Amino acid sequence: MKKVQTKPAVIRCAIYTRKSTEEGLEQEFNTLDAQREGGEAFIKSQQHEGWVCAPDRYDDGGFTGGNMERPALKRLMADIEAGKVNVVVVYKVDRLSRSLLDFARMIEVFDKKKVAFVSVTQQFNTATSMGRLVLNVLLSFAQFEREMISERTRDKIAAARRKGKWVGGMPLLGFDVENSKLVPNPAEVEMVREIFGLYAEQQAMTKVARQLNERGWRTKTWTTKKGRTIGGLPFTKGRLWQLLTNPAYIGKVKYKDEVHPGEHKGIVDEGLFLKVQTALTRGKQDGGACSRNRHGALLRGILRCSCCDAPMHHVYTKKGPKQYRYYVCAKAQRDGWDTRLARSRDSSSSN
């Protein structure tokens, strides 16, 4: 009797690829293509078992494996939840995740949806306890490697800052970045000097911020390597504070609580800068998180403005031995009372 060969069920395989940086991704055949090619070859070798490569690509170029905030990974997990994937194929385990916790969460979803996981270059069977042990060991090393990379990066940034070097990020108003160094932007230099002069003269953050906005002045505008334009925002008390307290304007670089001479030249007179710091310190009302509610404002963080839904801040006045509490709109306090309808609310309490 002739044996009837049954056609194996189709097993849909999704190949996931990842690279931490965008370096080299513009090439016609990059590392993501190489990872996918390895996955396709492995799936082809399992063709007799019914394995079929899914046409959708799950490529995360320029994303770290330290978290799950990756668009292609999210799409893959959504397809797994929808029952569209039977096997997840990666070139190496650390391509899927470098976090033991994240990987455990993903494996939980895989188990729930009966999805198998295959690493092309690291053979193990997650269906056995020994296979899971091997997988956990590999992931522990991947997480260790990621943490070591983070430590090395932090140490490098610290060493560079202590030498007064610009270590990247969005440049400051008054400077441009050329060859990884801060260079003065002549037009913005005059703006910065005038901002310091205005505050030294008026010593009122809200008033100065409003004047800057009335002039149409904005924070630094910057275009990233990805072509995204950021900055160019109106001045607020917070943004003005950041500008006025940055020692880069007197040619220094700050790293945590340390201040070091910078490679760049200052664009603000040091005497004017110190005068502004003295005024800012004198006018500082907030002593930090521990003392923000030192007056015992019971409704702090609860009340919101009925006009603009901004938080209501606690203020008080004294008349003799009595203290009268009020709650005022934070936006009105920041932008000026003439810009808001709400005035203040008496808490009807005194002590």
Coordinates of C-alpha atoms in Angstrom, one line a residue, residues 126-284:
T126 CA 13.3 27.0 25.0
A127 CA 10.9 24.1 25.5
T128 CA 13.3 22.5 28.0
S129 CA 14.5 23.8 31.4
M130 CA 18.2 23.5 30.2
G131 CA 17.4 25.6 27.1
R132 CA 15.8 28.3 29.2
L133 CA 18.8 28.3 31.5
V134 CA 21.2 28.7 28.6
L135 CA 18.9 31.5 27.3
N136 CA 18.9 33.3 30.6
V137 CA 22.7 33.1 30.8
L138 CA 23.1 34.5 27.3
L139 CA 20.7 37.4 28.2
S140 CA 22.5 38.1 31.5
F141 CA 25.7 38.6 29.5
A142 CA 23.9 40.8 27.0
Q143 CA 22.5 42.9 29.8
F144 CA 26.0 43.0 31.4
E145 CA 27.5 44.2 28.1
R146 CA 24.9 46.9 27.7
E147 CA 25.5 48.2 31.2
M148 CA 29.3 48.2 30.6
I149 CA 28.7 50.2 27.4
S150 CA 26.6 52.7 29.4
E151 CA 29.3 53.0 32.1
R152 CA 32.0 53.5 29.5
T153 CA 29.9 56.2 27.7
R154 CA 29.3 58.0 31.0
D155 CA 33.0 57.9 31.9
K156 CA 33.9 59.2 28.5
I157 CA 31.4 62.1 28.8
A158 CA 32.7 62.9 32.3
A159 CA 36.3 62.9 31.1
A160 CA 35.5 65.1 28.1
R161 CA 33.6 67.6 30.2
R162 CA 36.4 67.8 32.8
K163 CA 38.6 68.8 29.9
G164 CA 36.2 71.5 28.9
K165 CA 35.0 69.8 25.7
W166 CA 31.5 70.1 24.2
V167 CA 30.0 66.6 24.3
G168 CA 27.0 67.0 22.0
G169 CA 23.4 67.7 22.5
M170 CA 21.5 70.8 21.5
P171 CA 23.7 73.8 21.2
L172 CA 23.0 77.0 23.3
L173 CA 21.6 80.2 22.1
G174 CA 24.6 82.3 21.1
F175 CA 26.7 79.4 19.8
D176 CA 26.9 77.1 16.8
V177 CA 28.7 73.7 16.7
E178 CA 31.5 73.3 14.2
N179 CA 33.8 70.3 14.3
S180 CA 32.3 69.2 17.7
K181 CA 33.2 72.6 19.2
L182 CA 31.2 75.6 20.3
V183 CA 31.8 78.7 18.2
P184 CA 30.0 82.1 18.7
N185 CA 27.1 83.0 16.4
P186 CA 27.5 86.7 16.0
A187 CA 23.8 87.6 15.7
E188 CA 22.8 85.5 18.7
V189 CA 25.7 86.7 20.8
E190 CA 24.2 90.2 20.9
M191 CA 20.9 88.7 21.9
V192 CA 22.4 86.7 24.8
R193 CA 24.3 89.8 26.1
E194 CA 21.1 91.8 26.0
I195 CA 19.2 89.1 27.8
F196 CA 21.8 89.1 30.6
G197 CA 21.7 92.9 30.7
L198 CA 17.9 93.1 30.9
Y199 CA 17.8 90.7 33.8
A200 CA 20.6 92.4 35.6
E201 CA 18.7 95.7 35.3
Q202 CA 15.1 94.5 36.0
Q203 CA 15.7 91.3 38.1
A204 CA 12.3 90.0 37.2
M205 CA 12.1 86.7 35.3
T206 CA 8.4 87.1 34.2
K207 CA 8.9 90.6 33.0
V208 CA 12.1 89.8 31.1
A209 CA 10.6 86.7 29.5
R210 CA 7.6 88.7 28.4
Q211 CA 9.8 91.4 26.9
L212 CA 11.8 88.9 25.0
N213 CA 8.7 87.3 23.6
E214 CA 7.3 90.7 22.6
R215 CA 10.5 91.2 20.6
G216 CA 9.8 87.9 18.8
W217 CA 13.0 86.4 20.3
R218 CA 13.0 82.6 20.7
T219 CA 15.2 79.9 22.1
K220 CA 17.9 78.3 20.0
T221 CA 16.6 76.6 16.9
W222 CA 18.5 73.4 15.8
T223 CA 18.1 70.9 13.1
T224 CA 19.2 67.3 14.0
K225 CA 21.0 64.9 11.8
K226 CA 17.6 63.3 11.1
G227 CA 16.4 66.6 9.7
R228 CA 14.1 67.3 12.6
T229 CA 13.9 71.0 13.7
I230 CA 13.7 71.5 17.4
G231 CA 13.8 74.6 19.7
G232 CA 12.6 78.0 18.6
L233 CA 10.2 78.2 21.5
P234 CA 8.9 81.3 23.4
F235 CA 10.8 82.2 26.6
T236 CA 9.4 81.1 29.9
K237 CA 10.7 81.5 33.4
G238 CA 12.2 78.0 33.2
R239 CA 13.9 78.5 29.8
L240 CA 15.2 81.9 30.9
W241 CA 16.6 80.4 34.1
Q242 CA 18.4 77.7 32.2
L243 CA 20.0 80.3 29.9
L244 CA 21.0 82.7 32.7
T245 CA 22.6 80.0 34.9
N246 CA 24.6 78.3 32.2
P247 CA 28.4 78.8 32.8
A248 CA 29.1 78.1 29.2
Y249 CA 28.4 81.8 28.5
I250 CA 31.6 82.7 30.5
G251 CA 33.7 80.0 28.8
K252 CA 33.2 77.2 31.3
V253 CA 31.7 73.7 31.2
K254 CA 29.5 72.2 33.9
Y255 CA 29.5 68.5 34.8
K256 CA 27.1 67.7 37.7
D257 CA 28.3 70.1 40.5
E258 CA 31.7 70.7 39.0
V259 CA 32.6 73.7 36.8
H260 CA 35.7 73.4 34.5
P261 CA 37.3 75.8 32.1
G262 CA 35.9 75.2 28.6
E263 CA 37.6 75.0 25.2
H264 CA 35.4 77.7 23.9
K265 CA 35.5 81.4 24.6
G266 CA 32.9 83.1 26.8
I267 CA 30.5 85.6 25.2
V268 CA 29.2 87.3 28.4
D269 CA 31.3 89.4 30.7
E270 CA 32.1 87.4 33.8
G271 CA 31.2 90.4 36.1
L272 CA 27.8 90.6 34.5
F273 CA 27.3 86.9 34.8
L274 CA 28.1 86.9 38.5
K275 CA 25.8 89.9 39.1
V276 CA 23.0 87.9 37.5
Q277 CA 23.7 84.8 39.6
T278 CA 23.7 86.9 42.8
A279 CA 20.3 88.4 41.8
L280 CA 18.9 85.0 40.9
T281 CA 20.1 83.5 44.2
R282 CA 18.6 86.4 46.2
G283 CA 15.3 86.1 44.4
K284 CA 15.1 82.3 44.6

